[in-house]
Amino acid sequence: MVAFKSVSTPELATLSQIRRTALSRLSPEVADFLEGGAGDETTLAANRSAFARWGFRQRVMSGLATPDISTALLGIDLAMPVLTSPFGADGLFHPEGQKAVARANLNAGIASIVPEAGTHALEDVAEAAPKAARIAQLHPMGPEANFRHMLHRIEDAGYEAICLTVDCPTGGWRERVLRNAFDLDARYVNGNYRNDGETKLIEVFGQLFERCATVWSWERLAGLMNETALPWFAKGIMTPEDALASEAAGASAVYVSNHGGRQLDGVPAALDALIEVREVIEGRLPILFDSGVRRGADVVKALALGADVVVIGRLAAYGLAAGGQAGVERVHSLLYDEIRTVLTLLGRGGVDELGPDSLVRLGASAVSEALLTAH
Ligand SMILES: Cc1cc2nc3c(=O)[nH]c(=O)nc-3n(C[C@H](O)[C@H](O)[C@H](O)COP(=O)(O)O)c2cc1C
């Protein structure tokens, strides 16, 4: 068991109930900002339907009643193979934002990836829960002097790894945001630049909002990352080519993600990209995965398809909006219990026993077609 008791109320009974509670507590504009994707939201939908295309290849009379789901990533021990993603603007969902997420993660024995564009400074999140705030996220953009300064701040605050988001050369085409004329207040994203004023924020994130900077290359990133001894990985890998390019640039892991369908609409489901990336990485580096995970069974499917650690974005934000730290803790305890239940029923004794032979590709089989015709 996870070594804590999470609070369960009717509002927090299940993961889908936590989502409903969260959305009912947020203003319609903020709920749309959280839920929405880019363009026609085809990638957002594909992320979900990809999970439904895989079923479990259940074995019986094997496995364990108490499967071991603990693991480690880059020397960080995890009670389950789950991390929380670097979702920014976190103060929109709860005033304590990523500080509450980090405290919940600490109690659940997992770790946070702390966002650069968050409501609270990375030092404050680390202080809230130093043993959970282990990975800091940065956007490789803006002035190099600022990027270097951020690397030093990350090191000084005791973080152990760096996540570089590489799928944001500009902001995604978010139509829900356009429709609502939603104006994201700077105070929700400037936690790391609070003392530097609006000018600094635009200088650093200008590329996201105003296309005023150049797109960095792997070479430029590799050169700058040589200046820190901390391990790093690139978030937003969707092709085998980029997985290999990030490895060649010195990454210590690969993070497959399409940003939860919020960046380039039209890219395939992240789960499909995971399968291709796993084939070229061949176990040399650990693989992180996110986009579309909404329950423990999804975590098990992603692990079986090659992920070493699964990262939750909106799921953690729902917990935060539904109940602050207690809401996120409830998300974690539901995930933990569901992952173990699925493993036991699947006849596997631990996450290390998962592989492609744990799943079966579902499709319009002859049997289901026959049934359809019969009706
Ligand atoms: C409200 C919100 C804000 C986000 N902000 C960031 C960010 O600042 N940096 C980043 O790398 N990813 C950001 N993401 C993307 C998440 O880190 C993650 O990739 C995505 O949510 C995963 O998909 P899922 O929500 O379907 O789990 C954000 C996502 C959401 C929902």
mmCIF file of C-alpha atoms and ligand atoms in Angstrom:
data_model
loop_
_atom_site.group_PDB
_atom_site.id
_atom_site.type_symbol
_atom_site.label_atom_id
_atom_site.label_comp_id
_atom_site.label_asym_id
_atom_site.label_seq_id
_atom_site.Cartn_x
_atom_site.Cartn_y
_atom_site.Cartn_z
ATOM 1 C CA MET A 1 0.000 0.000 0.000
ATOM 2 C CA VAL A 2 0.962 3.599 -0.432
ATOM 3 C CA ALA A 3 2.015 4.677 3.047
ATOM 4 C CA PHE A 4 -0.763 7.181 3.547
ATOM 5 C CA LYS A 5 -4.494 7.228 3.885
ATOM 6 C CA SER A 6 -6.199 9.503 1.389
ATOM 7 C CA VAL A 7 -9.495 11.157 2.155
ATOM 8 C CA SER A 8 -12.452 9.750 0.244
ATOM 9 C CA THR A 9 -15.631 11.770 -0.037
ATOM 10 C CA PRO A 10 -18.433 11.343 -2.598
ATOM 11 C CA GLU A 11 -16.841 14.210 -4.591
ATOM 12 C CA LEU A 12 -13.554 12.302 -4.726
ATOM 13 C CA ALA A 13 -14.946 8.751 -5.035
ATOM 14 C CA THR A 14 -13.412 7.822 -8.408
ATOM 15 C CA LEU A 15 -11.086 9.451 -10.934
ATOM 16 C CA SER A 16 -13.947 10.350 -13.263
ATOM 17 C CA GLN A 17 -15.876 11.810 -10.316
ATOM 18 C CA ILE A 18 -12.803 13.861 -9.355
ATOM 19 C CA ARG A 19 -12.792 15.274 -12.907
ATOM 20 C CA ARG A 20 -16.484 16.182 -12.667
ATOM 21 C CA THR A 21 -15.970 17.786 -9.249
ATOM 22 C CA ALA A 22 -12.994 19.767 -10.552
ATOM 23 C CA LEU A 23 -14.805 21.055 -13.624
ATOM 24 C CA SER A 24 -17.852 22.055 -11.561
ATOM 25 C CA ARG A 25 -15.641 24.140 -9.254
ATOM 26 C CA LEU A 26 -13.807 26.041 -11.978
ATOM 27 C CA SER A 27 -15.175 28.949 -14.007
ATOM 28 C CA PRO A 28 -16.194 27.846 -17.543
ATOM 29 C CA GLU A 29 -13.173 29.680 -19.056
ATOM 30 C CA VAL A 30 -10.674 28.015 -16.702
ATOM 31 C CA ALA A 31 -12.365 24.614 -17.167
ATOM 32 C CA ASP A 32 -12.013 25.081 -20.947
ATOM 33 C CA PHE A 33 -8.354 26.099 -20.586
ATOM 34 C CA LEU A 34 -7.687 22.912 -18.613
ATOM 35 C CA GLU A 35 -9.719 20.541 -20.753
ATOM 36 C CA GLY A 36 -9.056 21.932 -24.198
ATOM 37 C CA GLY A 37 -6.644 20.924 -26.926
ATOM 38 C CA ALA A 38 -5.385 22.576 -30.085
ATOM 39 C CA GLY A 39 -7.219 22.991 -33.409
ATOM 40 C CA ASP A 40 -10.110 20.576 -33.908
ATOM 41 C CA GLU A 41 -8.881 18.603 -30.885
ATOM 42 C CA THR A 42 -8.334 15.495 -33.012
ATOM 43 C CA THR A 43 -5.085 14.693 -31.196
ATOM 44 C CA LEU A 44 -6.778 15.231 -27.833
ATOM 45 C CA ALA A 45 -9.399 12.628 -28.818
ATOM 46 C CA ALA A 46 -6.817 10.297 -30.401
ATOM 47 C CA ASN A 47 -4.853 10.201 -27.126
ATOM 48 C CA ARG A 48 -7.879 8.664 -25.442
ATOM 49 C CA SER A 49 -9.074 6.357 -28.215
ATOM 50 C CA ALA A 50 -5.571 4.854 -28.559
ATOM 51 C CA PHE A 51 -5.935 3.306 -25.104
ATOM 52 C CA ALA A 52 -9.276 1.762 -26.092
ATOM 53 C CA ARG A 53 -7.607 0.000 -29.047
ATOM 54 C CA TRP A 54 -5.583 -2.155 -26.639
ATOM 55 C CA GLY A 55 -7.033 -4.862 -24.431
ATOM 56 C CA PHE A 56 -5.350 -7.043 -21.831
ATOM 57 C CA ARG A 57 -3.992 -10.497 -22.596
ATOM 58 C CA GLN A 58 -5.032 -11.992 -19.325
ATOM 59 C CA ARG A 59 -3.224 -14.944 -17.805
ATOM 60 C CA VAL A 60 -4.652 -16.836 -14.882
ATOM 61 C CA MET A 61 -3.236 -18.914 -12.026
ATOM 62 C CA SER A 62 -0.156 -16.689 -12.013
ATOM 63 C CA GLY A 63 0.905 -13.332 -10.617
ATOM 64 C CA LEU A 64 0.564 -12.021 -7.083
ATOM 65 C CA ALA A 65 -2.180 -10.656 -4.853
ATOM 66 C CA THR A 66 0.209 -7.856 -3.834
ATOM 67 C CA PRO A 67 2.253 -7.032 -6.946
ATOM 68 C CA ASP A 68 5.288 -4.808 -6.541
ATOM 69 C CA ILE A 69 4.856 -1.583 -8.480
ATOM 70 C CA SER A 70 7.740 0.441 -7.060
ATOM 71 C CA THR A 71 10.439 1.627 -9.465
ATOM 72 C CA ALA A 72 13.140 4.280 -9.918
ATOM 73 C CA LEU A 73 13.937 6.910 -12.543
ATOM 74 C CA LEU A 74 17.391 8.516 -12.781
ATOM 75 C CA GLY A 75 18.083 7.553 -9.162
ATOM 76 C CA ILE A 76 14.711 8.833 -7.912
ATOM 77 C CA ASP A 77 12.791 6.119 -6.048
ATOM 78 C CA LEU A 78 9.064 5.963 -6.808
ATOM 79 C CA ALA A 79 6.397 4.020 -4.881
ATOM 80 C CA MET A 80 4.619 3.570 -8.222
ATOM 81 C CA PRO A 81 5.712 4.280 -11.825
ATOM 82 C CA VAL A 82 3.960 7.658 -11.894
ATOM 83 C CA LEU A 83 5.133 11.295 -11.864
ATOM 84 C CA THR A 84 3.129 14.519 -12.029
ATOM 85 C CA SER A 85 3.679 16.585 -15.165
ATOM 86 C CA PRO A 86 4.928 20.168 -15.299
ATOM 87 C CA PHE A 87 1.560 21.830 -15.762
ATOM 88 C CA GLY A 88 1.882 25.597 -15.440
ATOM 89 C CA ALA A 89 -0.719 28.211 -14.471
ATOM 90 C CA ASP A 90 -1.364 25.876 -11.515
ATOM 91 C CA GLY A 91 -2.692 28.679 -9.291
ATOM 92 C CA LEU A 92 -5.775 28.780 -11.524
ATOM 93 C CA PHE A 93 -6.793 25.444 -10.058
ATOM 94 C CA HIS A 94 -5.845 26.002 -6.401
ATOM 95 C CA PRO A 95 -3.921 28.799 -4.667
ATOM 96 C CA GLU A 96 -1.267 26.349 -3.417
ATOM 97 C CA GLY A 97 -0.826 24.940 -6.952
ATOM 98 C CA GLN A 98 2.342 22.886 -7.449
ATOM 99 C CA LYS A 99 3.218 23.255 -3.749
ATOM 100 C CA ALA A 100 0.094 21.210 -2.927
ATOM 101 C CA VAL A 101 0.923 18.747 -5.721
ATOM 102 C CA ALA A 102 4.461 18.281 -4.351
ATOM 103 C CA ARG A 103 3.173 17.693 -0.802
ATOM 104 C CA ALA A 104 0.704 15.104 -2.118
ATOM 105 C CA ASN A 105 3.488 13.457 -4.116
ATOM 106 C CA LEU A 106 5.684 13.313 -1.031
ATOM 107 C CA ASN A 107 2.962 11.480 0.887
ATOM 108 C CA ALA A 108 2.383 9.097 -2.019
ATOM 109 C CA GLY A 109 6.108 8.399 -2.459
ATOM 110 C CA ILE A 110 6.333 9.819 -5.988
ATOM 111 C CA ALA A 111 7.912 12.947 -7.521
ATOM 112 C CA SER A 112 6.923 16.139 -9.343
ATOM 113 C CA ILE A 113 8.226 17.714 -12.513
ATOM 114 C CA VAL A 114 7.968 21.374 -11.481
ATOM 115 C CA PRO A 115 7.023 23.819 -14.289
ATOM 116 C CA GLU A 116 8.953 26.938 -15.268
ATOM 117 C CA ALA A 117 5.679 28.747 -16.088
ATOM 118 C CA GLY A 118 4.183 27.971 -12.690
ATOM 119 C CA THR A 119 2.466 30.168 -10.128
ATOM 120 C CA HIS A 120 5.137 29.508 -7.473
ATOM 121 C CA ALA A 121 8.910 29.831 -7.732
ATOM 122 C CA LEU A 122 10.784 26.543 -8.120
ATOM 123 C CA GLU A 123 12.563 27.278 -4.813
ATOM 124 C CA ASP A 124 9.215 27.603 -2.995
ATOM 125 C CA VAL A 125 7.922 24.322 -4.441
ATOM 126 C CA ALA A 126 11.163 22.613 -3.393
ATOM 127 C CA GLU A 127 10.817 24.032 0.104
ATOM 128 C CA ALA A 128 7.216 22.780 0.348
ATOM 129 C CA ALA A 129 8.310 19.174 -0.298
ATOM 130 C CA PRO A 130 12.038 18.772 -1.039
ATOM 131 C CA LYS A 131 11.811 14.987 -1.292
ATOM 132 C CA ALA A 132 9.127 15.212 -4.007
ATOM 133 C CA ALA A 133 10.157 18.268 -6.047
ATOM 134 C CA ARG A 134 13.033 16.467 -7.744
ATOM 135 C CA ILE A 135 12.811 17.429 -11.436
ATOM 136 C CA ALA A 136 12.554 21.005 -12.749
ATOM 137 C CA GLN A 137 11.161 21.877 -16.194
ATOM 138 C CA LEU A 138 12.460 24.623 -18.482
ATOM 139 C CA HIS A 139 11.555 25.866 -21.961
ATOM 140 C CA PRO A 140 14.653 26.030 -24.177
ATOM 141 C CA MET A 141 13.887 29.508 -25.440
ATOM 142 C CA GLY A 142 14.524 33.133 -24.624
ATOM 143 C CA PRO A 143 17.886 34.736 -23.785
ATOM 144 C CA GLU A 144 20.689 32.227 -23.099
ATOM 145 C CA ALA A 145 21.795 34.248 -20.058
ATOM 146 C CA ASN A 146 18.390 33.641 -18.492
ATOM 147 C CA PHE A 147 18.518 29.922 -19.355
ATOM 148 C CA ARG A 148 21.957 29.639 -17.684
ATOM 149 C CA HIS A 149 20.678 31.541 -14.658
ATOM 150 C CA MET A 150 17.739 29.127 -14.398
ATOM 151 C CA LEU A 151 20.109 26.132 -14.564
ATOM 152 C CA HIS A 152 21.965 27.554 -11.556
ATOM 153 C CA ARG A 153 18.744 28.227 -9.649
ATOM 154 C CA ILE A 154 17.622 24.637 -10.310
ATOM 155 C CA GLU A 155 20.942 23.244 -9.054
ATOM 156 C CA ASP A 156 20.978 25.513 -5.982
ATOM 157 C CA ALA A 157 17.413 24.516 -5.047
ATOM 158 C CA GLY A 158 18.490 20.837 -4.943
ATOM 159 C CA TYR A 159 16.691 19.470 -8.008
ATOM 160 C CA GLU A 160 18.181 16.263 -9.384
ATOM 161 C CA ALA A 161 17.168 16.349 -13.062
ATOM 162 C CA ILE A 162 15.931 18.754 -15.727
ATOM 163 C CA CYS A 163 13.015 18.311 -18.128
ATOM 164 C CA LEU A 164 13.227 20.462 -21.269
ATOM 165 C CA THR A 165 9.940 21.004 -23.069
ATOM 166 C CA VAL A 166 10.753 20.945 -26.774
ATOM 167 C CA ASP A 167 7.281 20.910 -28.335
ATOM 168 C CA CYS A 168 6.527 24.596 -27.722
ATOM 169 C CA PRO A 169 8.420 26.576 -30.383
ATOM 170 C CA THR A 170 5.245 28.654 -30.216
ATOM 171 C CA GLY A 171 1.918 28.322 -28.430
ATOM 172 C CA GLY A 172 -0.678 25.822 -29.686
ATOM 173 C CA TRP A 173 -3.719 27.013 -31.674
ATOM 174 C CA ARG A 174 -6.229 26.845 -28.804
ATOM 175 C CA GLU A 175 -9.715 27.638 -30.050
ATOM 176 C CA ARG A 176 -11.478 27.327 -26.689
ATOM 177 C CA VAL A 177 -9.172 30.061 -25.432
ATOM 178 C CA LEU A 178 -9.969 32.198 -28.495
ATOM 179 C CA ARG A 179 -13.692 31.589 -28.156
ATOM 180 C CA ASN A 180 -13.700 32.615 -24.501
ATOM 181 C CA ALA A 181 -11.246 35.480 -25.114
ATOM 182 C CA PHE A 182 -9.467 33.950 -22.115
ATOM 183 C CA ASP A 183 -6.677 36.214 -20.961
ATOM 184 C CA LEU A 184 -4.270 34.282 -18.748
ATOM 185 C CA ASP A 185 -3.214 36.641 -15.967
ATOM 186 C CA ALA A 186 0.601 36.836 -15.722
ATOM 187 C CA ARG A 187 0.538 36.198 -11.983
ATOM 188 C CA TYR A 188 -0.398 32.559 -12.624
ATOM 189 C CA VAL A 189 2.689 31.871 -14.727
ATOM 190 C CA ASN A 190 5.348 34.237 -13.401
ATOM 191 C CA GLY A 191 6.236 32.485 -10.118
ATOM 192 C CA ASN A 192 9.843 32.156 -11.296
ATOM 193 C CA TYR A 193 10.047 35.711 -12.576
ATOM 194 C CA ARG A 194 7.916 37.541 -10.006
ATOM 195 C CA ASN A 195 10.621 40.047 -9.092
ATOM 196 C CA ASP A 196 11.641 40.694 -12.673
ATOM 197 C CA GLY A 197 8.511 42.420 -13.942
ATOM 198 C CA GLU A 198 6.438 41.957 -17.081
ATOM 199 C CA THR A 199 9.311 42.794 -19.428
ATOM 200 C CA LYS A 200 11.357 39.827 -18.260
ATOM 201 C CA LEU A 201 8.383 37.475 -18.608
ATOM 202 C CA ILE A 202 7.818 38.540 -22.206
ATOM 203 C CA GLU A 203 11.552 38.277 -22.876
ATOM 204 C CA VAL A 204 11.616 34.673 -21.619
ATOM 205 C CA PHE A 205 8.271 33.384 -22.859
ATOM 206 C CA GLY A 206 7.896 35.827 -25.751
ATOM 207 C CA GLN A 207 8.307 33.028 -28.238
ATOM 208 C CA LEU A 208 5.204 31.327 -26.862
ATOM 209 C CA PHE A 209 3.039 34.392 -27.121
ATOM 210 C CA GLU A 210 4.564 36.679 -29.714
ATOM 211 C CA ARG A 211 6.991 34.647 -31.874
ATOM 212 C CA CYS A 212 9.801 37.016 -31.022
ATOM 213 C CA ALA A 213 12.699 34.593 -30.632
ATOM 214 C CA THR A 214 14.470 31.954 -32.680
ATOM 215 C CA VAL A 215 13.747 28.233 -32.414
ATOM 216 C CA TRP A 216 16.646 26.469 -30.712
ATOM 217 C CA SER A 217 18.444 23.503 -32.291
ATOM 218 C CA TRP A 218 19.627 20.282 -30.608
ATOM 219 C CA GLU A 219 23.230 21.529 -31.006
ATOM 220 C CA ARG A 220 22.522 24.754 -29.160
ATOM 221 C CA LEU A 221 20.663 22.910 -26.406
ATOM 222 C CA ALA A 222 23.404 20.281 -26.068
ATOM 223 C CA GLY A 223 26.031 23.038 -25.716
ATOM 224 C CA LEU A 224 24.126 24.739 -22.905
ATOM 225 C CA MET A 225 23.297 21.482 -21.111
ATOM 226 C CA ASN A 226 27.020 20.660 -21.041
ATOM 227 C CA GLU A 227 27.259 23.425 -18.456
ATOM 228 C CA THR A 228 25.306 21.437 -15.851
ATOM 229 C CA ALA A 229 26.111 18.063 -14.345
ATOM 230 C CA LEU A 230 22.413 17.312 -13.815
ATOM 231 C CA PRO A 231 20.848 14.673 -16.066
ATOM 232 C CA TRP A 232 18.231 15.985 -18.481
ATOM 233 C CA PHE A 233 15.647 14.808 -20.996
ATOM 234 C CA ALA A 234 13.477 16.410 -23.672
ATOM 235 C CA LYS A 235 9.676 16.416 -23.255
ATOM 236 C CA GLY A 236 7.580 16.261 -26.401
ATOM 237 C CA ILE A 237 9.261 13.505 -28.435
ATOM 238 C CA MET A 238 6.869 12.070 -31.043
ATOM 239 C CA THR A 239 9.164 10.361 -33.567
ATOM 240 C CA PRO A 240 12.033 7.848 -33.505
ATOM 241 C CA GLU A 241 14.223 10.472 -35.250
ATOM 242 C CA ASP A 242 13.805 12.971 -32.434
ATOM 243 C CA ALA A 243 14.264 10.274 -29.785
ATOM 244 C CA LEU A 244 17.635 9.466 -31.360
ATOM 245 C CA ALA A 245 18.504 13.172 -31.809
ATOM 246 C CA SER A 246 17.855 13.842 -28.120
ATOM 247 C CA GLU A 247 19.950 10.826 -27.184
ATOM 248 C CA ALA A 248 22.793 12.093 -29.396
ATOM 249 C CA ALA A 249 22.489 15.518 -27.724
ATOM 250 C CA GLY A 250 23.153 13.889 -24.348
ATOM 251 C CA ALA A 251 19.702 13.205 -22.882
ATOM 252 C CA SER A 252 19.508 10.618 -20.093
ATOM 253 C CA ALA A 253 15.892 9.636 -20.822
ATOM 254 C CA VAL A 254 13.255 10.071 -23.535
ATOM 255 C CA TYR A 255 9.882 11.700 -22.767
ATOM 256 C CA VAL A 256 7.196 10.770 -25.301
ATOM 257 C CA SER A 257 4.353 13.311 -25.186
ATOM 258 C CA ASN A 258 2.171 15.429 -27.430
ATOM 259 C CA HIS A 259 1.474 17.855 -24.585
ATOM 260 C CA GLY A 260 -1.953 16.315 -24.001
ATOM 261 C CA GLY A 261 -3.078 17.403 -27.486
ATOM 262 C CA ARG A 262 -2.517 21.064 -26.617
ATOM 263 C CA GLN A 263 0.236 21.886 -29.118
ATOM 264 C CA LEU A 264 0.155 20.523 -32.694
ATOM 265 C CA ASP A 265 -3.283 19.174 -33.541
ATOM 266 C CA GLY A 266 -3.078 16.343 -36.056
ATOM 267 C CA VAL A 267 -0.139 14.474 -34.563
ATOM 268 C CA PRO A 268 -1.026 10.867 -33.715
ATOM 269 C CA ALA A 269 -1.826 9.598 -30.258
ATOM 270 C CA ALA A 270 1.199 9.672 -27.984
ATOM 271 C CA LEU A 271 0.611 5.955 -27.279
ATOM 272 C CA ASP A 272 1.248 5.197 -30.969
ATOM 273 C CA ALA A 273 4.471 7.248 -30.909
ATOM 274 C CA LEU A 274 5.579 5.343 -27.793
ATOM 275 C CA ILE A 275 5.565 2.059 -29.711
ATOM 276 C CA GLU A 276 7.812 3.476 -32.458
ATOM 277 C CA VAL A 277 10.175 5.193 -30.023
ATOM 278 C CA ARG A 278 10.588 2.069 -27.908
ATOM 279 C CA GLU A 279 11.717 0.190 -31.007
ATOM 280 C CA VAL A 280 14.662 2.520 -31.663
ATOM 281 C CA ILE A 281 15.638 3.176 -28.034
ATOM 282 C CA GLU A 282 15.828 -0.581 -27.333
ATOM 283 C CA GLY A 283 16.149 -0.145 -23.571
ATOM 284 C CA ARG A 284 19.249 2.103 -23.687
ATOM 285 C CA LEU A 285 17.414 4.955 -21.945
ATOM 286 C CA PRO A 286 14.356 5.017 -19.694
ATOM 287 C CA ILE A 287 11.170 6.242 -21.385
ATOM 288 C CA LEU A 288 8.658 8.623 -19.792
ATOM 289 C CA PHE A 289 5.212 8.862 -21.313
ATOM 290 C CA ASP A 290 2.233 11.200 -21.026
ATOM 291 C CA SER A 291 -0.938 12.312 -22.848
ATOM 292 C CA GLY A 292 -4.371 10.837 -22.324
ATOM 293 C CA VAL A 293 -3.808 8.845 -19.129
ATOM 294 C CA ARG A 294 -7.029 8.880 -17.106
ATOM 295 C CA ARG A 295 -6.949 5.688 -15.011
ATOM 296 C CA GLY A 296 -4.710 2.978 -13.605
ATOM 297 C CA ALA A 297 -5.447 0.599 -16.493
ATOM 298 C CA ASP A 298 -4.035 3.245 -18.889
ATOM 299 C CA VAL A 299 -0.827 3.348 -16.838
ATOM 300 C CA VAL A 300 -0.512 -0.454 -17.132
ATOM 301 C CA LYS A 301 -1.078 -0.323 -20.922
ATOM 302 C CA ALA A 302 1.576 2.388 -21.383
ATOM 303 C CA LEU A 303 4.066 0.386 -19.289
ATOM 304 C CA ALA A 304 3.334 -2.725 -21.359
ATOM 305 C CA LEU A 305 3.978 -0.747 -24.562
ATOM 306 C CA GLY A 306 7.409 0.429 -23.430
ATOM 307 C CA ALA A 307 7.112 3.275 -20.918
ATOM 308 C CA ASP A 308 9.166 3.025 -17.736
ATOM 309 C CA VAL A 309 7.323 5.860 -15.996
ATOM 310 C CA VAL A 310 3.908 7.353 -16.796
ATOM 311 C CA VAL A 311 3.280 11.051 -16.214
ATOM 312 C CA ILE A 312 -0.131 12.507 -15.339
ATOM 313 C CA GLY A 313 -1.147 16.009 -16.422
ATOM 314 C CA ARG A 314 -4.848 16.830 -16.330
ATOM 315 C CA LEU A 315 -5.487 13.988 -13.865
ATOM 316 C CA ALA A 316 -3.295 15.731 -11.261
ATOM 317 C CA ALA A 317 -4.859 19.104 -12.097
ATOM 318 C CA TYR A 318 -8.345 17.639 -11.573
ATOM 319 C CA GLY A 319 -7.283 16.432 -8.131
ATOM 320 C CA LEU A 320 -5.865 19.855 -7.347
ATOM 321 C CA ALA A 321 -9.018 21.686 -8.433
ATOM 322 C CA ALA A 322 -11.323 19.180 -6.726
ATOM 323 C CA GLY A 323 -9.615 19.163 -3.332
ATOM 324 C CA GLY A 324 -6.149 20.750 -3.230
ATOM 325 C CA GLN A 325 -3.490 18.480 -1.711
ATOM 326 C CA ALA A 326 -6.124 15.970 -0.492
ATOM 327 C CA GLY A 327 -7.593 15.809 -4.010
ATOM 328 C CA VAL A 328 -4.201 15.009 -5.558
ATOM 329 C CA GLU A 329 -3.538 12.421 -2.839
ATOM 330 C CA ARG A 330 -6.843 10.768 -3.664
ATOM 331 C CA VAL A 331 -5.852 10.636 -7.364
ATOM 332 C CA HIS A 332 -2.611 8.913 -6.380
ATOM 333 C CA SER A 333 -4.200 6.394 -4.059
ATOM 334 C CA LEU A 334 -6.855 5.484 -6.658
ATOM 335 C CA LEU A 335 -4.146 5.049 -9.294
ATOM 336 C CA TYR A 336 -2.021 2.960 -6.952
ATOM 337 C CA ASP A 337 -4.864 0.627 -6.025
ATOM 338 C CA GLU A 338 -6.156 0.328 -9.596
ATOM 339 C CA ILE A 339 -2.709 -0.421 -11.050
ATOM 340 C CA ARG A 340 -2.238 -3.209 -8.518
ATOM 341 C CA THR A 341 -5.736 -4.594 -9.082
ATOM 342 C CA VAL A 342 -5.189 -4.687 -12.864
ATOM 343 C CA LEU A 343 -1.810 -6.404 -12.449
ATOM 344 C CA THR A 344 -3.233 -9.081 -10.153
ATOM 345 C CA LEU A 345 -6.149 -9.774 -12.502
ATOM 346 C CA LEU A 346 -3.757 -9.795 -15.452
ATOM 347 C CA GLY A 347 -1.718 -12.503 -13.726
ATOM 348 C CA ARG A 348 1.477 -10.444 -13.506
ATOM 349 C CA GLY A 349 3.539 -10.178 -10.324
ATOM 350 C CA GLY A 350 4.974 -6.706 -10.899
ATOM 351 C CA VAL A 351 5.534 -3.929 -13.415
ATOM 352 C CA ASP A 352 8.749 -5.625 -14.571
ATOM 353 C CA GLU A 353 6.634 -8.503 -15.906
ATOM 354 C CA LEU A 354 4.728 -6.235 -18.305
ATOM 355 C CA GLY A 355 5.511 -6.297 -22.003
ATOM 356 C CA PRO A 356 3.818 -6.469 -25.415
ATOM 357 C CA ASP A 357 2.613 -9.970 -24.532
ATOM 358 C CA SER A 358 0.459 -8.402 -21.796
ATOM 359 C CA LEU A 359 -1.771 -6.734 -24.391
ATOM 360 C CA VAL A 360 -3.862 -7.615 -27.383
ATOM 361 C CA ARG A 361 -4.749 -5.286 -30.216
ATOM 362 C CA LEU A 362 -8.546 -4.915 -30.364
ATOM 363 C CA GLY A 363 -10.318 -4.426 -33.652
ATOM 364 C CA ALA A 364 -13.394 -5.279 -35.631
ATOM 365 C CA SER A 365 -12.884 -9.008 -35.304
ATOM 366 C CA ALA A 366 -14.915 -11.568 -37.219
ATOM 367 C CA VAL A 367 -16.725 -12.406 -33.975
ATOM 368 C CA SER A 368 -17.833 -8.855 -33.190
ATOM 369 C CA GLU A 369 -18.873 -8.302 -36.817
ATOM 370 C CA ALA A 370 -20.951 -11.457 -36.678
ATOM 371 C CA LEU A 371 -22.609 -10.250 -33.484
ATOM 372 C CA LEU A 372 -23.370 -6.886 -35.066
ATOM 373 C CA THR A 373 -24.985 -8.547 -38.086
ATOM 374 C CA ALA A 374 -27.038 -10.809 -35.811
ATOM 375 C CA HIS A 375 -28.581 -7.742 -34.142
HETATM 376 C C1 LIG B 1 -3.305 23.457 -17.733
HETATM 377 C C2 LIG B 1 -2.076 22.822 -18.327
HETATM 378 C C3 LIG B 1 -0.883 23.538 -18.322
HETATM 379 C C4 LIG B 1 0.274 22.956 -18.864
HETATM 380 N N1 LIG B 1 1.467 23.644 -18.810
HETATM 381 C C5 LIG B 1 2.601 23.054 -19.246
HETATM 382 C C6 LIG B 1 3.867 23.700 -19.111
HETATM 383 O O1 LIG B 1 3.965 24.833 -18.621
HETATM 384 N N2 LIG B 1 4.967 23.027 -19.560
HETATM 385 C C7 LIG B 1 4.888 21.767 -20.081
HETATM 386 O O2 LIG B 1 5.907 21.189 -20.447
HETATM 387 N N3 LIG B 1 3.703 21.134 -20.216
HETATM 388 C C8 LIG B 1 2.569 21.740 -19.797
HETATM 389 N N4 LIG B 1 1.375 21.074 -19.924
HETATM 390 C C9 LIG B 1 1.333 19.735 -20.530
HETATM 391 C C10 LIG B 1 1.500 18.655 -19.447
HETATM 392 O O3 LIG B 1 2.770 18.748 -18.847
HETATM 393 C C11 LIG B 1 1.337 17.256 -20.023
HETATM 394 O O4 LIG B 1 2.222 17.061 -21.095
HETATM 395 C C12 LIG B 1 -0.087 16.954 -20.500
HETATM 396 O O5 LIG B 1 -1.037 17.528 -19.625
HETATM 397 C C13 LIG B 1 -0.277 15.452 -20.588
HETATM 398 O O6 LIG B 1 -1.530 15.120 -21.111
HETATM 399 P P1 LIG B 1 -2.799 14.739 -20.183
HETATM 400 O O7 LIG B 1 -3.264 16.037 -19.590
HETATM 401 O O8 LIG B 1 -3.748 14.157 -21.147
HETATM 402 O O9 LIG B 1 -2.308 13.803 -19.112
HETATM 403 C C14 LIG B 1 0.208 21.652 -19.421
HETATM 404 C C15 LIG B 1 -1.006 20.959 -19.411
HETATM 405 C C16 LIG B 1 -2.136 21.521 -18.883
HETATM 406 C C17 LIG B 1 -3.410 20.720 -18.872
#
